[in-house]
Amino acid sequence: MEVYKRIALLGAIANPNIGDEAILLSNIQMIKKMYHENCKLYVFTKDSSYTALYSSEPNIQIIPIDYLHRLTVNCNYNTDKLSQIYINISSDSNYELQDSLIFDSLHSIFKEIDILHIVGGGYINSIWPDMLYEIAIAVAFAKKVF
């Protein structure tokens, strides 16, 4: 019997950009080959509705989530505010932040997942620091619960 995996995919998904969506779909196909029906995928995206339209895969549960991006939007793309969120999550103390529902939801998801896979995309570079902070914040959550 194969092991059931809960996998989170994170990238510059749903900007929209056909290249980034192609990267996501390729990753989903590879995961399907590796785990068949024995997986659940969380897809961190900029727009969960848009991602849900094209990322379905028979017999695999795919859950698009835009919570990380909501943090960025709520901070008005301000990297100083995003940096403070990262610092607060990375610290050893409990993190109490302004978007408690988003943080509680993210914390629950990261407690559940087995694998965090950064799938890449053209927006993951220094020109788009907000995307880099979304990745840093996701990694901070993952470190908290893994």
mmCIF file of C-alpha atoms in Angstrom:
data_model
loop_
_atom_site.group_PDB
_atom_site.id
_atom_site.type_symbol
_atom_site.label_atom_id
_atom_site.label_comp_id
_atom_site.label_asym_id
_atom_site.label_seq_id
_atom_site.Cartn_x
_atom_site.Cartn_y
_atom_site.Cartn_z
ATOM 1 C CA MET A 1 0.000 0.000 0.000
ATOM 2 C CA GLU A 2 1.259 3.438 -0.894
ATOM 3 C CA VAL A 3 1.762 6.191 1.642
ATOM 4 C CA TYR A 4 -0.818 8.980 1.670
ATOM 5 C CA LYS A 5 0.820 12.404 1.271
ATOM 6 C CA ARG A 6 -0.490 15.892 1.896
ATOM 7 C CA ILE A 7 1.499 18.262 -0.269
ATOM 8 C CA ALA A 8 1.495 22.050 -0.505
ATOM 9 C CA LEU A 9 2.576 23.639 -3.772
ATOM 10 C CA LEU A 10 3.666 27.267 -3.725
ATOM 11 C CA GLY A 11 4.617 29.434 -6.643
ATOM 12 C CA ALA A 12 3.735 32.554 -8.551
ATOM 13 C CA ILE A 13 0.437 31.008 -9.553
ATOM 14 C CA ALA A 14 -2.625 32.823 -10.974
ATOM 15 C CA ASN A 15 -1.145 36.164 -11.895
ATOM 16 C CA PRO A 16 -2.313 34.878 -14.543
ATOM 17 C CA ASN A 17 0.714 33.770 -16.485
ATOM 18 C CA ILE A 18 0.480 30.730 -18.717
ATOM 19 C CA GLY A 19 4.059 29.697 -17.926
ATOM 20 C CA ASP A 20 3.451 29.614 -14.177
ATOM 21 C CA GLU A 21 0.221 27.696 -14.675
ATOM 22 C CA ALA A 22 2.086 25.216 -16.907
ATOM 23 C CA ILE A 23 4.660 24.729 -14.139
ATOM 24 C CA LEU A 24 1.848 24.027 -11.663
ATOM 25 C CA LEU A 25 0.102 21.541 -13.946
ATOM 26 C CA SER A 26 3.395 19.737 -14.639
ATOM 27 C CA ASN A 27 3.977 19.413 -10.909
ATOM 28 C CA ILE A 28 0.470 18.066 -10.380
ATOM 29 C CA GLN A 29 1.032 15.464 -13.131
ATOM 30 C CA MET A 30 4.353 14.392 -11.573
ATOM 31 C CA ILE A 31 2.758 14.091 -8.129
ATOM 32 C CA LYS A 32 -0.042 12.017 -9.638
ATOM 33 C CA LYS A 33 2.545 9.657 -11.168
ATOM 34 C CA MET A 34 4.339 9.379 -7.835
ATOM 35 C CA TYR A 35 1.356 9.009 -5.472
ATOM 36 C CA HIS A 36 -1.583 8.158 -7.746
ATOM 37 C CA GLU A 37 -4.763 8.789 -5.752
ATOM 38 C CA ASN A 38 -2.920 8.732 -2.441
ATOM 39 C CA CYS A 39 -2.465 12.455 -2.019
ATOM 40 C CA LYS A 40 -4.133 15.717 -1.205
ATOM 41 C CA LEU A 41 -2.741 18.911 -2.735
ATOM 42 C CA TYR A 42 -2.921 22.408 -1.360
ATOM 43 C CA VAL A 43 -2.064 24.995 -4.005
ATOM 44 C CA PHE A 44 -1.038 28.390 -2.671
ATOM 45 C CA THR A 45 -2.143 30.830 -5.330
ATOM 46 C CA LYS A 46 -2.862 34.494 -5.926
ATOM 47 C CA ASP A 47 -6.459 33.689 -6.898
ATOM 48 C CA SER A 48 -8.029 30.477 -5.640
ATOM 49 C CA SER A 49 -11.096 30.750 -7.902
ATOM 50 C CA TYR A 50 -8.973 31.121 -11.030
ATOM 51 C CA THR A 51 -6.693 28.253 -10.027
ATOM 52 C CA ALA A 52 -9.692 26.018 -9.280
ATOM 53 C CA LEU A 53 -10.913 26.477 -12.854
ATOM 54 C CA TYR A 54 -7.915 24.806 -14.488
ATOM 55 C CA SER A 55 -6.148 22.690 -11.870
ATOM 56 C CA SER A 56 -8.629 19.880 -11.285
ATOM 57 C CA GLU A 57 -7.346 16.360 -11.626
ATOM 58 C CA PRO A 58 -9.537 13.258 -11.442
ATOM 59 C CA ASN A 59 -9.160 11.276 -8.226
ATOM 60 C CA ILE A 60 -6.873 13.816 -6.520
ATOM 61 C CA GLN A 61 -8.139 16.365 -4.047
ATOM 62 C CA ILE A 62 -6.726 19.771 -5.037
ATOM 63 C CA ILE A 63 -7.451 22.712 -2.764
ATOM 64 C CA PRO A 64 -6.463 26.156 -4.075
ATOM 65 C CA ILE A 65 -5.697 28.613 -1.263
ATOM 66 C CA ASP A 66 -5.014 32.338 -1.501
ATOM 67 C CA TYR A 67 -4.362 33.069 2.193
ATOM 68 C CA LEU A 68 -0.666 33.895 1.750
ATOM 69 C CA HIS A 69 -1.496 36.359 -0.979
ATOM 70 C CA ARG A 70 -4.252 37.887 1.146
ATOM 71 C CA LEU A 71 -1.566 38.780 3.681
ATOM 72 C CA THR A 72 0.320 40.613 0.943
ATOM 73 C CA VAL A 73 -2.795 42.426 -0.230
ATOM 74 C CA ASN A 74 -3.768 43.334 3.351
ATOM 75 C CA CYS A 75 -0.298 44.862 3.760
ATOM 76 C CA ASN A 76 -0.750 46.803 0.486
ATOM 77 C CA TYR A 77 2.368 45.011 -0.834
ATOM 78 C CA ASN A 78 4.433 46.863 1.788
ATOM 79 C CA THR A 79 7.598 44.808 2.266
ATOM 80 C CA ASP A 80 8.315 46.335 5.689
ATOM 81 C CA LYS A 81 4.961 45.022 6.928
ATOM 82 C CA LEU A 82 5.547 41.648 5.268
ATOM 83 C CA SER A 83 8.990 41.495 6.848
ATOM 84 C CA GLN A 84 7.442 42.095 10.277
ATOM 85 C CA ILE A 85 4.959 39.268 9.691
ATOM 86 C CA TYR A 86 7.861 36.989 8.775
ATOM 87 C CA ILE A 87 9.809 38.024 11.890
ATOM 88 C CA ASN A 88 6.782 37.495 14.138
ATOM 89 C CA ILE A 89 6.111 34.020 12.748
ATOM 90 C CA SER A 90 9.803 33.076 12.859
ATOM 91 C CA SER A 91 10.219 34.105 16.478
ATOM 92 C CA ASP A 92 10.009 31.562 19.246
ATOM 93 C CA SER A 93 7.085 33.353 20.851
ATOM 94 C CA ASN A 94 3.471 32.882 19.877
ATOM 95 C CA TYR A 95 2.531 35.010 16.924
ATOM 96 C CA GLU A 96 -0.503 37.210 17.379
ATOM 97 C CA LEU A 97 -1.088 39.240 14.258
ATOM 98 C CA GLN A 98 -3.816 41.388 12.795
ATOM 99 C CA ASP A 99 -5.273 38.766 10.449
ATOM 100 C CA SER A 100 -5.966 36.071 13.026
ATOM 101 C CA LEU A 101 -8.400 34.104 10.825
ATOM 102 C CA ILE A 102 -5.849 33.957 7.996
ATOM 103 C CA PHE A 103 -3.060 33.000 10.415
ATOM 104 C CA ASP A 104 -5.161 30.351 12.126
ATOM 105 C CA SER A 105 -6.090 28.891 8.727
ATOM 106 C CA LEU A 106 -2.484 28.881 7.520
ATOM 107 C CA HIS A 107 -1.287 27.329 10.757
ATOM 108 C CA SER A 108 -3.885 24.540 10.440
ATOM 109 C CA ILE A 109 -2.866 23.824 6.851
ATOM 110 C CA PHE A 110 0.838 23.737 7.662
ATOM 111 C CA LYS A 111 0.180 21.389 10.600
ATOM 112 C CA GLU A 112 -1.498 19.012 8.165
ATOM 113 C CA ILE A 113 0.933 18.963 5.239
ATOM 114 C CA ASP A 114 3.813 16.539 4.863
ATOM 115 C CA ILE A 115 5.658 18.338 2.063
ATOM 116 C CA LEU A 116 6.047 21.989 1.080
ATOM 117 C CA HIS A 117 7.183 22.213 -2.524
ATOM 118 C CA ILE A 118 8.092 25.548 -4.084
ATOM 119 C CA VAL A 119 7.226 25.070 -7.746
ATOM 120 C CA GLY A 120 8.857 28.208 -9.074
ATOM 121 C CA GLY A 121 7.706 30.677 -11.641
ATOM 122 C CA GLY A 122 8.946 33.850 -13.254
ATOM 123 C CA TYR A 123 7.701 36.071 -10.442
ATOM 124 C CA ILE A 124 9.971 34.501 -7.849
ATOM 125 C CA ASN A 125 12.823 36.986 -8.027
ATOM 126 C CA SER A 126 13.970 40.272 -6.515
ATOM 127 C CA ILE A 127 11.776 42.311 -8.861
ATOM 128 C CA TRP A 128 8.743 40.962 -6.972
ATOM 129 C CA PRO A 129 9.763 41.108 -3.279
ATOM 130 C CA ASP A 130 6.189 40.478 -2.138
ATOM 131 C CA MET A 131 6.363 37.012 -3.709
ATOM 132 C CA LEU A 132 9.651 36.351 -1.949
ATOM 133 C CA TYR A 133 8.012 37.303 1.336
ATOM 134 C CA GLU A 134 5.093 34.971 0.659
ATOM 135 C CA ILE A 135 7.627 32.167 0.277
ATOM 136 C CA ALA A 136 9.544 33.257 3.387
ATOM 137 C CA ILE A 137 6.314 33.393 5.416
ATOM 138 C CA ALA A 138 5.295 29.929 4.168
ATOM 139 C CA VAL A 139 8.698 28.534 5.118
ATOM 140 C CA ALA A 140 8.421 30.171 8.568
ATOM 141 C CA PHE A 141 5.035 28.486 9.092
ATOM 142 C CA ALA A 142 6.467 25.167 7.909
ATOM 143 C CA LYS A 143 9.404 25.439 10.316
ATOM 144 C CA LYS A 144 6.980 26.179 13.158
ATOM 145 C CA VAL A 145 5.027 22.974 12.683
ATOM 146 C CA PHE A 146 7.436 20.454 11.097
#
